[in-house]
Amino acid sequence: MASKSWLNFLIFLCGSAIGFFLCSQLFSILLGEEGDTQPSMLHNDPHAGHLDDNGHSHLKGQVDFNADSSQHKDENTDIAENLYQKVKILCWVMTSPQNLEKKAKHVKATWAQRCNKVLFMSSEENQDFPTVGLKTKEGREQLYWKTIKAFQYVYDHYLEDADWFMKADDDTYVILDNLRWLLSKYNPEQPIYFGRRFKPYVKQGYMSGGAGYVLSKEALRRFVDAFKTEKCTHSSSIEDLALGRCMEIINVEAGDSRDTTGKETFHPFVPEHHLIKGYLPKTFWYWNYNYYPPVEGPGCCSDIAVSFHYVDSTTMYELEYLVYHLRPYGYLYRYQPALPEDILKEINQANKNEDTKVKLSNLERRP
Amino acid sequence: MLSESSSFLKGVMLGSIFCALITMLGHIRIGHGNRTHHHEHHHLQAPNKDDISKISESERMELSKSFRVYCIVLVKPKDVSLWAAVKETWTKHCDKAEFFSSENVKVFESVNVDTNDMWLMMRKAYKYAFDKYRDQYNWFFLARPSTFAVIENLKYFLLKKDPSQPFYLGHSVKSGDLDYVSVDGGIVLSIESMKRLNSLLSVPEKCPEQGGMIWKLSEDKQLAICLKYAGVFAENAEDAYGKDVFNTKSVGLFIKEAMTNHPNQVVEGCCSDMAVTFNGLSPNQMHVMMYGVYRLRAFGHVFNDALVFLPPNGSEND
């Protein structure tokens, strides 16, 4: 009798040990999480554990647009706004039906908004995007045709709406504020055009198509007129070269777009290809094409660069973030470009605001 | 037979109930403890713009100089190309930067900590830095060579924080009960936290060299455990709008995700304007970031900042 109860007791103990063990395993599976591996949405959500802090959870995917616009509360854009009024730029972007969603869409979402007027030029009209239909075919062979017709269209419909007329590709990123700084020194009635200057084939040089180029109002008039009077014809399909030849014929000057330290502002490639020494091999055509001595490394590119080319969709937004959002707080930039005298005077008169005057005189003081 | 099986079953039931009770009690106890600590200041935010406009011109330089940041970068021989890039780029903006390597590398100057283990490297680096520089720097920033940092934005973030308080900040992650700062986003410690950490480094029960019982814990978790004993808790650093300023991903990766998740607000929803770190960059991307952050900008956009930072000597592309 006694041994039987002893045995029962032992079995009871075994059972409880097994029960305890199984239960602990179960709990460790249910409760144990290693939440550290992938930076998922949850971990980037600073309010994950504290929903009671602000009374609402702030998911990364949902953007509070109001919160964002006030990120620029202590940003003074008076000078940029003044230049927007003073230096009116119409941009037209060379695109095609198959590139609207892939490329042109991202141009529209980023830099295109800063043009005084923007037009997307395609072989076909698209009322939704919207694009202008040039009634050409698509393809590399058509580039000069599209360019001629695009400028014709701009001349016919928007000549008085702008002072300068910029052509860009749908994989060009343009910084309009910097283009306005560059052009502020010139008169739109001068026959002149700017871009990344190449030296072969044309005596005064010609401007790279991909890096974008901008014509003065007088240059546009002469260009359109040249096709009417047949001073220029569709001589080749190499858009930038053919346009450059025409410019020389009609006495439109190929301008120097470099900044006051001699650094290039229009770029035929993305920043990485210019900034990294040795990225572009020495046998690459580029080294023989540049009108001015080409530079690789930090001296390649102006602080107030105007354009980059072969920019894919991700890089469009990255550049937008780096130019218009991320900045080093309090940093005194090494290069402080100045505004032309007459514009400075205008801004001083226009703004009775003391703060702006102080800021401007600070700007002037630095070399 | 029946009595034995019934005692067995009774045993199993009792065992499971006992276990469940213990687990529940354990969780409640720990949960309570954490919650009281963490509610104090879990989310650190950057200073308000209104407070900044009250600082006078003459105070700006003085204030800017009051932040002395010492940068620690932990490197191994395999990191040599990142090491080169980091050395030439953002670390020049630290008040002092030193590289701590697992072994002696001829090409670059470094402090040889003579170990391959990341936690041991971290411990030795923190001890070295504290012993040598405790009087000269008030903030200590540790990063991996794949991280890009904007030290000026770090100093702005620290604007109203007293270094004699125990701060431990960066991109914080929750792992079970532990909140720790991810090393990938960079780790910031105030001098007070360094003091407390260093006093514990010699106490193996609290700060063991071989943390984690069954499997090895990552060095950033080990640091958090150690600091916790000293009453120093991890806090996630955010700007005034709730966006992380220390990031464990690169800008490119954020953009790609944004293009998928919110294609109509890609840049707006991406990252903070005052971001301090990004991680996962290649050496080339480091140089591009330097140009993109310290040089490339839009003309005519002027800012009225409370701090003033001059470009460092012996540095180009900034």
Short mmCIF file of C-alpha atoms in Angstrom, two decimals, chain A residues 47-354:
data_model
loop_
_atom_site.label_atom_id
_atom_site.label_comp_id
_atom_site.label_asym_id
_atom_site.label_seq_id
_atom_site.Cartn_x
_atom_site.Cartn_y
_atom_site.Cartn_z
CA HIS A 47 5.68 56.18 -31.01
CA ALA A 48 5.52 52.38 -31.03
CA GLY A 49 5.45 51.98 -27.29
CA HIS A 50 3.89 55.26 -26.38
CA LEU A 51 0.54 55.69 -27.99
CA ASP A 52 -0.52 57.74 -25.01
CA ASP A 53 2.17 60.38 -25.56
CA ASN A 54 0.50 62.41 -28.25
CA GLY A 55 -2.80 60.69 -28.40
CA HIS A 56 -2.20 59.45 -31.94
CA SER A 57 0.23 57.07 -33.56
CA HIS A 58 2.34 58.61 -36.26
CA LEU A 59 2.99 55.98 -38.89
CA LYS A 60 5.85 56.64 -41.19
CA GLY A 61 3.70 56.03 -44.26
CA GLN A 62 1.21 58.74 -43.44
CA VAL A 63 2.52 62.19 -44.07
CA ASP A 64 1.28 65.15 -42.15
CA PHE A 65 1.72 67.72 -44.87
CA ASN A 66 1.21 70.60 -42.48
CA ALA A 67 4.02 69.41 -40.25
CA ASP A 68 6.35 69.25 -43.21
CA SER A 69 5.73 72.72 -44.58
CA SER A 70 6.63 74.21 -41.23
CA GLN A 71 10.04 72.51 -41.36
CA HIS A 72 11.00 75.50 -43.45
CA LYS A 73 9.64 78.05 -40.99
CA ASP A 74 12.97 79.78 -40.38
CA GLU A 75 13.94 79.67 -44.02
CA ASN A 76 13.97 83.04 -45.75
CA THR A 77 13.21 82.69 -49.45
CA ASP A 78 12.88 86.39 -50.28
CA ILE A 79 15.82 86.37 -52.66
CA ALA A 80 14.68 83.19 -54.38
CA GLU A 81 11.17 84.60 -54.75
CA ASN A 82 12.48 87.88 -56.07
CA LEU A 83 14.53 86.08 -58.69
CA TYR A 84 11.50 83.97 -59.61
CA GLN A 85 9.73 87.18 -60.59
CA LYS A 86 12.73 88.82 -62.18
CA VAL A 87 14.13 85.93 -64.21
CA LYS A 88 11.17 84.14 -65.81
CA ILE A 89 12.06 80.73 -67.17
CA LEU A 90 9.90 78.50 -69.32
CA CYS A 91 11.05 74.88 -69.19
CA TRP A 92 10.18 72.29 -71.76
CA VAL A 93 10.96 68.66 -71.07
CA MET A 94 11.67 66.23 -73.90
CA THR A 95 9.70 63.08 -73.23
CA SER A 96 7.71 60.35 -74.99
CA PRO A 97 4.51 58.39 -74.37
CA GLN A 98 6.34 55.38 -72.97
CA ASN A 99 8.36 57.52 -70.57
CA LEU A 100 5.55 59.46 -68.93
CA GLU A 101 5.10 57.09 -66.00
CA LYS A 102 8.70 55.94 -65.85
CA LYS A 103 10.51 59.26 -66.02
CA ALA A 104 8.50 62.41 -66.75
CA LYS A 105 6.29 61.79 -63.72
CA HIS A 106 9.24 62.21 -61.37
CA VAL A 107 10.38 65.37 -63.10
CA LYS A 108 6.89 66.72 -62.62
CA ALA A 109 6.95 65.75 -58.92
CA THR A 110 10.27 67.49 -58.28
CA TRP A 111 12.04 70.31 -60.09
CA ALA A 112 9.51 71.11 -62.82
CA GLN A 113 7.29 72.92 -60.32
CA ARG A 114 9.91 75.63 -59.95
CA CYS A 115 9.81 76.76 -63.56
CA ASN A 116 7.66 79.81 -64.18
CA LYS A 117 6.01 77.64 -66.82
CA VAL A 118 6.66 74.00 -67.72
CA LEU A 119 5.67 72.03 -70.82
CA PHE A 120 6.17 68.34 -71.46
CA MET A 121 6.88 67.68 -75.14
CA SER A 122 6.02 64.31 -76.64
CA SER A 123 5.30 62.93 -80.08
CA GLU A 124 1.65 62.56 -79.01
CA GLU A 125 -0.68 64.78 -77.07
CA ASN A 126 -1.77 63.50 -73.67
CA GLN A 127 -4.48 65.55 -72.01
CA ASP A 128 -4.15 63.92 -68.60
CA PHE A 129 -0.45 64.29 -67.94
CA PRO A 130 -0.57 66.79 -69.81
CA THR A 131 1.83 66.68 -72.76
CA VAL A 132 2.03 68.67 -75.95
CA GLY A 133 1.82 66.54 -79.09
CA LEU A 134 4.55 67.49 -81.57
CA LYS A 135 3.17 65.16 -84.25
CA THR A 136 6.50 63.46 -84.87
CA LYS A 137 7.57 59.85 -84.48
CA GLU A 138 9.62 58.71 -81.45
CA GLY A 139 13.26 57.64 -81.31
CA ARG A 140 16.77 59.07 -81.37
CA GLU A 141 16.47 60.00 -85.02
CA GLN A 142 13.61 62.33 -84.20
CA LEU A 143 15.33 64.34 -81.49
CA TYR A 144 16.20 67.35 -83.58
CA TRP A 145 12.76 67.38 -85.22
CA LYS A 146 11.16 67.34 -81.79
CA THR A 147 13.46 70.12 -80.64
CA ILE A 148 12.69 72.34 -83.61
CA LYS A 149 8.95 71.79 -83.26
CA ALA A 150 9.06 72.23 -79.50
CA PHE A 151 10.76 75.61 -79.75
CA GLN A 152 8.33 76.54 -82.51
CA TYR A 153 5.40 75.67 -80.25
CA VAL A 154 6.86 77.68 -77.37
CA TYR A 155 7.45 80.65 -79.67
CA ASP A 156 3.89 80.49 -81.03
CA HIS A 157 2.16 80.19 -77.64
CA TYR A 158 4.40 81.44 -74.83
CA LEU A 159 6.96 83.92 -76.17
CA GLU A 160 5.81 86.76 -73.91
CA ASP A 161 5.40 84.54 -70.86
CA ALA A 162 9.10 84.15 -70.13
CA ASP A 163 12.54 85.70 -70.59
CA TRP A 164 14.51 82.46 -70.94
CA PHE A 165 13.63 79.11 -72.48
CA MET A 166 15.17 75.94 -71.07
CA LYS A 167 15.24 72.55 -72.73
CA ALA A 168 15.79 69.47 -70.54
CA ASP A 169 15.42 65.72 -70.93
CA ASP A 170 13.17 63.59 -68.74
CA ASP A 171 16.31 62.30 -67.02
CA THR A 172 17.77 65.73 -66.34
CA TYR A 173 17.54 67.26 -62.85
CA VAL A 174 17.54 71.06 -62.92
CA ILE A 175 18.01 73.44 -59.98
CA LEU A 176 15.99 76.45 -61.14
CA ASP A 177 17.14 78.76 -58.31
CA ASN A 178 20.73 78.37 -59.44
CA LEU A 179 19.83 78.85 -63.09
CA ARG A 180 18.20 82.14 -62.15
CA TRP A 181 21.37 83.25 -60.35
CA LEU A 182 23.37 82.47 -63.48
CA LEU A 183 21.00 84.27 -65.84
CA SER A 184 20.41 87.28 -63.60
CA LYS A 185 23.59 88.88 -64.93
CA TYR A 186 22.34 88.79 -68.53
CA ASN A 187 19.70 90.50 -70.59
CA PRO A 188 17.11 88.27 -72.31
CA GLU A 189 17.30 90.56 -75.35
CA GLN A 190 20.92 89.46 -75.87
CA PRO A 191 21.34 86.66 -78.41
CA ILE A 192 22.97 84.12 -76.10
CA TYR A 193 22.46 80.58 -74.85
CA PHE A 194 23.95 78.56 -71.99
CA GLY A 195 24.60 74.92 -71.13
CA ARG A 196 27.53 72.53 -70.77
CA ARG A 197 29.83 73.72 -73.53
CA PHE A 198 31.48 71.15 -75.80
CA LYS A 199 34.25 72.07 -78.20
CA PRO A 200 34.30 69.72 -81.23
CA TYR A 201 32.66 70.41 -84.63
CA VAL A 202 31.47 73.95 -83.92
CA LYS A 203 33.94 76.80 -83.65
CA GLN A 204 32.27 78.57 -80.75
CA GLY A 205 31.32 75.24 -79.23
CA TYR A 206 27.85 73.77 -78.71
CA MET A 207 25.82 72.75 -75.66
CA SER A 208 25.28 69.17 -74.47
CA GLY A 209 21.67 68.15 -75.03
CA GLY A 210 21.35 65.95 -71.97
CA ALA A 211 22.74 68.47 -69.52
CA GLY A 212 20.08 70.89 -70.72
CA TYR A 213 20.48 74.29 -72.35
CA VAL A 214 18.69 77.61 -72.05
CA LEU A 215 18.05 80.19 -74.77
CA SER A 216 17.46 83.90 -74.26
CA LYS A 217 14.27 85.34 -75.75
CA GLU A 218 16.26 86.86 -78.62
CA ALA A 219 18.02 83.53 -79.23
CA LEU A 220 14.63 81.80 -79.44
CA ARG A 221 13.31 84.41 -81.90
CA ARG A 222 16.36 83.98 -84.13
CA PHE A 223 16.20 80.18 -83.96
CA VAL A 224 12.55 79.97 -84.99
CA ASP A 225 13.06 82.62 -87.64
CA ALA A 226 16.07 80.73 -89.04
CA PHE A 227 13.86 77.78 -90.01
CA LYS A 228 11.33 80.05 -91.64
CA THR A 229 14.01 81.71 -93.75
CA GLU A 230 15.96 78.43 -94.15
CA LYS A 231 19.13 79.85 -92.66
CA CYS A 232 19.00 76.63 -90.64
CA THR A 233 17.55 73.30 -91.71
CA HIS A 234 17.10 69.84 -90.23
CA SER A 235 20.71 69.09 -91.11
CA SER A 236 21.16 66.08 -88.85
CA SER A 237 19.38 64.14 -86.14
CA ILE A 238 22.08 64.85 -83.55
CA GLU A 239 20.02 67.40 -81.72
CA ASP A 240 22.59 69.26 -79.63
CA LEU A 241 25.22 69.45 -82.36
CA ALA A 242 22.75 70.54 -85.04
CA LEU A 243 21.28 73.19 -82.76
CA GLY A 244 24.78 74.40 -81.89
CA ARG A 245 25.64 74.75 -85.58
CA CYS A 246 22.48 76.73 -86.16
CA MET A 247 23.23 79.00 -83.20
CA GLU A 248 26.59 79.85 -84.70
CA ILE A 249 25.02 80.61 -88.08
CA ILE A 250 22.48 83.00 -86.58
CA ASN A 251 25.06 84.70 -84.35
CA VAL A 252 23.73 83.52 -81.02
CA GLU A 253 26.66 83.48 -78.61
CA ALA A 254 27.62 80.29 -76.77
CA GLY A 255 27.85 81.57 -73.22
CA ASP A 256 30.17 80.61 -70.38
CA SER A 257 28.02 79.01 -67.69
CA ARG A 258 30.77 78.43 -65.13
CA ASP A 259 30.52 80.01 -61.68
CA THR A 260 32.79 82.79 -60.43
CA THR A 261 35.44 80.23 -59.39
CA GLY A 262 35.40 78.60 -62.83
CA LYS A 263 33.48 75.49 -61.83
CA GLU A 264 30.96 73.99 -64.24
CA THR A 265 27.26 74.31 -63.46
CA PHE A 266 25.62 72.14 -66.15
CA HIS A 267 26.61 68.49 -65.88
CA PRO A 268 26.21 65.72 -68.46
CA PHE A 269 26.29 63.02 -65.77
CA VAL A 270 25.20 62.40 -62.17
CA PRO A 271 27.30 63.90 -59.32
CA GLU A 272 29.03 60.60 -58.54
CA HIS A 273 30.52 60.34 -62.05
CA HIS A 274 32.04 63.80 -61.79
CA LEU A 275 33.07 63.80 -58.12
CA ILE A 276 34.90 60.46 -58.00
CA LYS A 277 38.36 60.62 -59.51
CA GLY A 278 38.83 57.90 -62.06
CA TYR A 279 35.15 57.08 -62.40
CA LEU A 280 35.08 58.13 -66.06
CA PRO A 281 37.99 56.35 -67.77
CA LYS A 282 40.57 58.54 -69.41
CA THR A 283 39.68 57.08 -72.81
CA PHE A 284 36.08 58.25 -72.46
CA TRP A 285 34.92 60.74 -75.11
CA TYR A 286 34.01 63.27 -72.44
CA TRP A 287 37.60 64.29 -71.74
CA ASN A 288 38.08 65.45 -75.29
CA TYR A 289 34.74 67.14 -75.65
CA ASN A 290 34.70 69.64 -72.82
CA TYR A 291 35.26 73.21 -74.04
CA TYR A 292 36.90 74.30 -70.78
CA PRO A 293 39.56 72.15 -69.04
CA PRO A 294 37.63 69.22 -67.57
CA VAL A 295 38.01 68.54 -63.86
CA GLU A 296 37.26 65.42 -61.83
CA GLY A 297 36.97 65.39 -58.06
CA PRO A 298 35.53 68.19 -55.91
CA GLY A 299 36.52 70.87 -58.43
CA CYS A 300 34.21 69.30 -61.03
CA CYS A 301 31.08 70.89 -59.87
CA SER A 302 29.85 74.23 -58.64
CA ASP A 303 28.09 74.54 -55.28
CA ILE A 304 25.34 76.21 -57.27
CA ALA A 305 25.12 73.54 -59.94
CA VAL A 306 22.28 73.95 -62.43
CA SER A 307 21.82 70.48 -63.86
CA PHE A 308 22.72 66.80 -63.84
CA HIS A 309 21.92 64.20 -66.49
CA TYR A 310 21.23 60.45 -66.66
CA VAL A 311 19.35 60.91 -63.40
CA ASP A 312 17.12 57.91 -62.66
CA SER A 313 13.88 58.22 -60.73
CA THR A 314 15.38 57.44 -57.31
CA THR A 315 18.18 59.94 -57.84
CA MET A 316 15.65 62.66 -58.81
CA TYR A 317 14.15 62.48 -55.35
CA GLU A 318 17.54 62.07 -53.65
CA LEU A 319 18.78 65.26 -55.30
CA GLU A 320 15.57 67.02 -54.37
CA TYR A 321 16.14 65.99 -50.73
CA LEU A 322 19.79 67.02 -50.72
CA VAL A 323 19.23 70.38 -52.41
CA TYR A 324 15.99 71.54 -50.83
CA HIS A 325 15.81 69.68 -47.51
CA LEU A 326 18.90 68.27 -45.81
CA ARG A 327 21.40 70.93 -44.79
CA PRO A 328 24.19 71.31 -42.20
CA TYR A 329 22.81 73.56 -39.49
CA GLY A 330 24.76 76.76 -38.89
CA TYR A 331 27.39 75.90 -41.48
CA LEU A 332 29.19 78.82 -43.18
CA TYR A 333 29.57 77.62 -46.75
CA ARG A 334 33.01 78.15 -48.25
CA TYR A 335 31.61 79.57 -51.50
CA GLN A 336 29.29 82.56 -51.16
CA PRO A 337 28.10 83.64 -54.61
CA ALA A 338 26.92 87.24 -54.86
CA LEU A 339 23.97 88.74 -56.63
CA PRO A 340 24.41 91.41 -59.29
CA GLU A 341 24.28 94.98 -57.89
CA ASP A 342 21.01 96.04 -59.48
CA ILE A 343 19.14 93.06 -58.12
CA LEU A 344 20.54 93.62 -54.64
CA LYS A 345 19.34 97.21 -54.74
CA GLU A 346 15.90 96.11 -55.83
CA ILE A 347 15.61 93.60 -53.05
CA ASN A 348 16.73 96.17 -50.49
CA GLN A 349 14.10 98.60 -51.67
CA ALA A 350 11.36 96.00 -51.94
CA ASN A 351 11.88 94.61 -48.46
CA LYS A 352 11.58 97.14 -45.71
CA ASN A 353 12.16 94.17 -43.46
CA GLU A 354 15.12 94.83 -41.14
#
